[in-house]
């Protein structure tokens, strides 16, 4: 079974958190990843594929790889309640809320190659709404780990359902997979679409169609 919405995939507190700066990005983030071990593994991997990690162009590559993977998988070390914080607010309305075109970047768990695209989210409140920026943070929490697109859609929908307990949630994910573009069939223009529907979005065709019609209007 896939991990639940709050699952971070690892036990927290087992290692000291350290601040890491990504080269040439200006981005600094905290991580508990064993960067020294990851760096050693990256150097060994370079040797296995026939490279020399001691040559000038690769001297800092293991360090860069370790930091990059700590960032790309930081979703394992996040918790839903921390991501959402205090951004759940009371609301009287019950009209559909749609958040379109949330960008995501993830890593395919089958080949460790990137896939990326957009997430579209809809929900019908039942007394609570979520601050709009938190939808992007929830998407990132589940995208920044090894993933398959089908599970990504389900985890996002289940997380929103857990946080808001709305009448229903709909999530559509559109993705482009480099494992199809760089290897195997090498198809450059294919796109994969997956969805997850909960509550009235699954049970009521009219509600589902209203949500999907918002996605077809070409403004995503």
Tab-separated table of C-alpha atoms in Angstrom:
chain	number	residue	atom	x	y	z
A	1	UNK	CA	0.000	0.000	0.000
A	2	UNK	CA	1.132	3.541	-0.601
A	3	UNK	CA	1.988	5.698	2.403
A	4	UNK	CA	-0.822	7.815	3.833
A	5	UNK	CA	-1.011	11.569	3.431
A	6	UNK	CA	1.030	12.353	6.536
A	7	UNK	CA	3.664	9.721	5.932
A	8	UNK	CA	7.146	11.135	5.568
A	9	UNK	CA	8.690	7.786	4.626
A	10	UNK	CA	11.410	8.099	7.283
A	11	UNK	CA	11.625	8.520	11.024
A	12	UNK	CA	12.446	12.073	11.992
A	13	UNK	CA	14.862	13.136	14.645
A	14	UNK	CA	17.349	10.318	13.946
A	15	UNK	CA	19.921	12.757	12.537
A	16	UNK	CA	20.862	16.347	13.205
A	17	UNK	CA	19.314	18.852	10.861
A	18	UNK	CA	21.778	20.934	8.926
A	19	UNK	CA	21.428	23.919	6.634
A	20	UNK	CA	22.419	23.342	3.014
A	21	UNK	CA	22.920	25.881	0.242
A	22	UNK	CA	22.314	24.790	-3.338
A	23	UNK	CA	25.067	26.078	-5.580
A	24	UNK	CA	24.119	28.862	-8.020
A	25	UNK	CA	20.499	28.977	-6.785
A	26	UNK	CA	20.632	31.145	-3.671
A	27	UNK	CA	18.390	28.532	-2.048
A	28	UNK	CA	19.087	27.346	1.483
A	29	UNK	CA	17.144	24.524	3.136
A	30	UNK	CA	17.354	22.293	6.191
A	31	UNK	CA	17.879	18.552	5.839
A	32	UNK	CA	18.489	15.475	7.952
A	33	UNK	CA	19.980	13.502	5.069
A	34	UNK	CA	23.427	11.966	5.630
A	35	UNK	CA	25.142	14.101	2.993
A	36	UNK	CA	28.567	12.567	3.545
A	37	UNK	CA	27.275	9.055	2.872
A	38	UNK	CA	25.273	10.195	-0.130
A	39	UNK	CA	28.352	11.961	-1.491
A	40	UNK	CA	30.428	8.786	-1.142
A	41	UNK	CA	27.742	6.775	-2.950
A	42	UNK	CA	27.677	9.322	-5.793
A	43	UNK	CA	31.460	9.060	-6.175
A	44	UNK	CA	31.225	5.260	-6.237
A	45	UNK	CA	28.443	5.420	-8.838
A	46	UNK	CA	30.639	7.549	-11.087
A	47	UNK	CA	33.339	4.893	-10.917
A	48	UNK	CA	30.873	2.078	-11.645
A	49	UNK	CA	29.669	3.726	-14.879
A	50	UNK	CA	33.274	4.157	-16.033
A	51	UNK	CA	34.038	7.712	-14.975
A	52	UNK	CA	36.862	9.101	-12.860
A	53	UNK	CA	35.471	11.113	-9.915
A	54	UNK	CA	38.981	12.521	-9.451
A	55	UNK	CA	39.108	14.333	-12.771
A	56	UNK	CA	38.769	18.100	-12.723
A	57	UNK	CA	35.236	18.354	-14.083
A	58	UNK	CA	33.860	15.871	-11.535
A	59	UNK	CA	35.688	16.895	-8.369
A	60	UNK	CA	32.660	18.613	-6.847
A	61	UNK	CA	30.004	16.496	-8.567
A	62	UNK	CA	29.422	14.040	-5.671
A	63	UNK	CA	28.883	16.948	-3.282
A	64	UNK	CA	26.497	18.638	-5.717
A	65	UNK	CA	24.595	15.382	-6.273
A	66	UNK	CA	24.215	14.791	-2.529
A	67	UNK	CA	22.792	18.264	-1.964
A	68	UNK	CA	20.532	18.037	-5.013
A	69	UNK	CA	19.036	14.710	-3.928
A	70	UNK	CA	18.497	15.975	-0.396
A	71	UNK	CA	16.435	18.768	-1.952
A	72	UNK	CA	14.650	16.610	-4.541
A	73	UNK	CA	13.513	14.145	-1.865
A	74	UNK	CA	12.759	16.540	0.972
A	75	UNK	CA	9.088	15.580	0.845
A	76	UNK	CA	9.932	12.405	2.772
A	77	UNK	CA	10.889	14.537	5.731
A	78	UNK	CA	7.841	16.815	5.756
A	79	UNK	CA	4.567	16.384	7.647
A	80	UNK	CA	1.160	17.468	6.425
A	81	UNK	CA	0.292	19.383	9.576
A	82	UNK	CA	3.539	21.364	9.328
A	83	UNK	CA	3.026	22.145	5.645
A	84	UNK	CA	-0.532	23.382	6.197
A	85	UNK	CA	0.234	25.233	9.428
A	86	UNK	CA	-2.588	27.533	10.511
A	87	UNK	CA	-3.932	28.176	7.020
A	88	UNK	CA	-7.292	26.411	7.486
A	89	UNK	CA	-10.079	28.991	7.780
A	90	UNK	CA	-13.825	28.809	8.484
A	91	UNK	CA	-16.091	29.394	5.505
A	92	UNK	CA	-19.842	29.548	4.981
A	93	UNK	CA	-19.993	28.934	1.250
A	94	UNK	CA	-20.244	25.583	-0.510
A	95	UNK	CA	-19.312	26.592	-4.031
A	96	UNK	CA	-16.582	24.699	-5.860
A	97	UNK	CA	-13.023	25.997	-5.487
A	98	UNK	CA	-10.619	25.205	-8.328
A	99	UNK	CA	-6.852	25.770	-8.258
A	100	UNK	CA	-5.339	25.211	-11.700
A	101	UNK	CA	-1.861	24.800	-13.082
A	102	UNK	CA	0.189	24.105	-9.954
A	103	UNK	CA	3.629	23.158	-11.289
A	104	UNK	CA	5.363	20.075	-9.950
A	105	UNK	CA	8.725	18.370	-10.421
A	106	UNK	CA	9.234	14.795	-9.282
A	107	UNK	CA	11.430	11.733	-9.801
A	108	UNK	CA	10.130	8.494	-11.297
A	109	UNK	CA	10.740	5.655	-8.865
A	110	UNK	CA	11.343	3.168	-11.689
A	111	UNK	CA	14.312	4.843	-13.410
A	112	UNK	CA	15.176	7.794	-11.132
A	113	UNK	CA	14.505	10.160	-14.021
A	114	UNK	CA	12.438	13.356	-13.733
A	115	UNK	CA	8.805	13.791	-14.593
A	116	UNK	CA	7.052	17.122	-14.306
A	117	UNK	CA	3.908	18.982	-15.217
A	118	UNK	CA	0.848	20.564	-13.640
A	119	UNK	CA	-1.667	19.656	-10.970
A	120	UNK	CA	-5.279	20.882	-11.005
A	121	UNK	CA	-7.269	20.722	-7.772
A	122	UNK	CA	-10.954	21.202	-7.041
A	123	UNK	CA	-12.942	20.836	-3.845
A	124	UNK	CA	-16.333	21.756	-2.397
A	125	UNK	CA	-15.964	23.188	1.108
A	126	UNK	CA	-17.942	21.925	4.069
A	127	UNK	CA	-17.243	24.674	6.586
A	128	UNK	CA	-13.486	25.023	5.978
A	129	UNK	CA	-11.215	26.402	3.266
A	130	UNK	CA	-7.439	26.303	2.797
A	131	UNK	CA	-5.100	29.195	2.035
A	132	UNK	CA	-4.323	29.012	-1.664
A	133	UNK	CA	-0.532	28.847	-1.332
A	134	UNK	CA	-0.859	25.698	0.760
A	135	UNK	CA	-2.106	23.706	-2.226
A	136	UNK	CA	1.247	24.269	-3.922
A	137	UNK	CA	3.049	23.218	-0.737
A	138	UNK	CA	0.985	20.032	-0.478
A	139	UNK	CA	1.784	19.238	-4.118
A	140	UNK	CA	5.495	19.757	-3.448
A	141	UNK	CA	5.401	17.604	-0.330
A	142	UNK	CA	4.335	14.572	-2.339
A	143	UNK	CA	6.176	15.425	-5.571
A	144	UNK	CA	9.554	15.814	-3.845
A	145	UNK	CA	10.104	12.082	-3.378
A	146	UNK	CA	10.323	9.017	-5.621
A	147	UNK	CA	6.910	8.769	-7.214
A	148	UNK	CA	4.581	7.372	-9.815
A	149	UNK	CA	2.071	9.806	-11.236
A	150	UNK	CA	-0.961	7.705	-10.346
A	151	UNK	CA	-0.034	7.675	-6.658
A	152	UNK	CA	0.832	11.375	-6.682
A	153	UNK	CA	-2.754	12.273	-7.649
A	154	UNK	CA	-4.221	10.031	-4.940
A	155	UNK	CA	-1.920	11.316	-2.190
A	156	UNK	CA	-2.693	14.955	-2.954
A	157	UNK	CA	-6.441	14.273	-2.956
A	158	UNK	CA	-6.312	12.285	0.288
A	159	UNK	CA	-4.255	14.983	1.998
A	160	UNK	CA	-6.758	17.705	1.096
A	161	UNK	CA	-9.594	15.446	2.229
A	162	UNK	CA	-7.838	14.890	5.554
A	163	UNK	CA	-7.134	18.569	6.171
A	164	UNK	CA	-10.487	20.074	5.141
A	165	UNK	CA	-13.024	17.229	5.311
A	166	UNK	CA	-14.834	18.800	2.336
A	167	UNK	CA	-17.824	17.392	0.482
A	168	UNK	CA	-15.387	16.129	-2.120
A	169	UNK	CA	-12.021	16.569	-3.810
A	170	UNK	CA	-10.892	16.209	-7.409
A	171	UNK	CA	-7.264	16.141	-8.545
A	172	UNK	CA	-5.973	15.903	-12.117
A	173	UNK	CA	-2.247	15.562	-12.831
A	174	UNK	CA	-0.693	16.155	-16.266
A	175	UNK	CA	2.880	14.979	-16.597
A	176	UNK	CA	5.751	14.616	-19.049
A	177	UNK	CA	8.125	11.743	-18.279
A	178	UNK	CA	11.776	11.807	-19.264
A	179	UNK	CA	11.913	8.015	-18.967
A	180	UNK	CA	9.771	8.010	-22.151
A	181	UNK	CA	11.636	10.879	-23.820
A	182	UNK	CA	15.271	9.893	-23.134
A	183	UNK	CA	15.133	6.091	-23.205
A	184	UNK	CA	13.017	3.254	-24.549
A	185	UNK	CA	10.405	4.501	-27.001
A	186	UNK	CA	11.885	8.063	-26.994
A	187	UNK	CA	8.564	9.788	-27.658
A	188	UNK	CA	8.980	13.534	-27.245
A	189	UNK	CA	5.424	14.822	-27.265
A	190	UNK	CA	3.459	12.347	-25.140
A	191	UNK	CA	1.678	13.464	-21.994
A	192	UNK	CA	0.227	11.366	-19.188
A	193	UNK	CA	-2.972	12.386	-17.386
A	194	UNK	CA	-4.069	10.808	-14.098
A	195	UNK	CA	-6.835	11.715	-11.670
A	196	UNK	CA	-8.237	11.020	-8.233
A	197	UNK	CA	-11.840	11.798	-7.261
A	198	UNK	CA	-13.187	11.612	-3.721
A	199	UNK	CA	-16.613	12.253	-2.197
A	200	UNK	CA	-19.127	14.030	-4.417
A	201	UNK	CA	-16.548	14.302	-7.200
A	202	UNK	CA	-16.645	10.518	-7.474
A	203	UNK	CA	-20.322	10.024	-6.664
A	204	UNK	CA	-21.928	12.849	-8.654
A	205	UNK	CA	-21.320	13.036	-12.391
A	206	UNK	CA	-22.578	16.625	-12.606
A	207	UNK	CA	-20.075	17.765	-9.980
A	208	UNK	CA	-17.266	15.894	-11.677
A	209	UNK	CA	-18.172	17.356	-15.059
A	210	UNK	CA	-18.266	20.898	-13.633
A	211	UNK	CA	-14.738	20.411	-12.312
A	212	UNK	CA	-13.432	18.979	-15.578
A	213	UNK	CA	-15.103	21.755	-17.575
A	214	UNK	CA	-13.022	24.300	-15.656
A	215	UNK	CA	-9.911	22.459	-16.816
A	216	UNK	CA	-10.984	22.476	-20.458
A	217	UNK	CA	-11.407	26.235	-20.756
A	218	UNK	CA	-7.765	26.633	-21.792
A	219	UNK	CA	-6.578	28.989	-19.068
A	220	UNK	CA	-4.493	26.476	-17.078
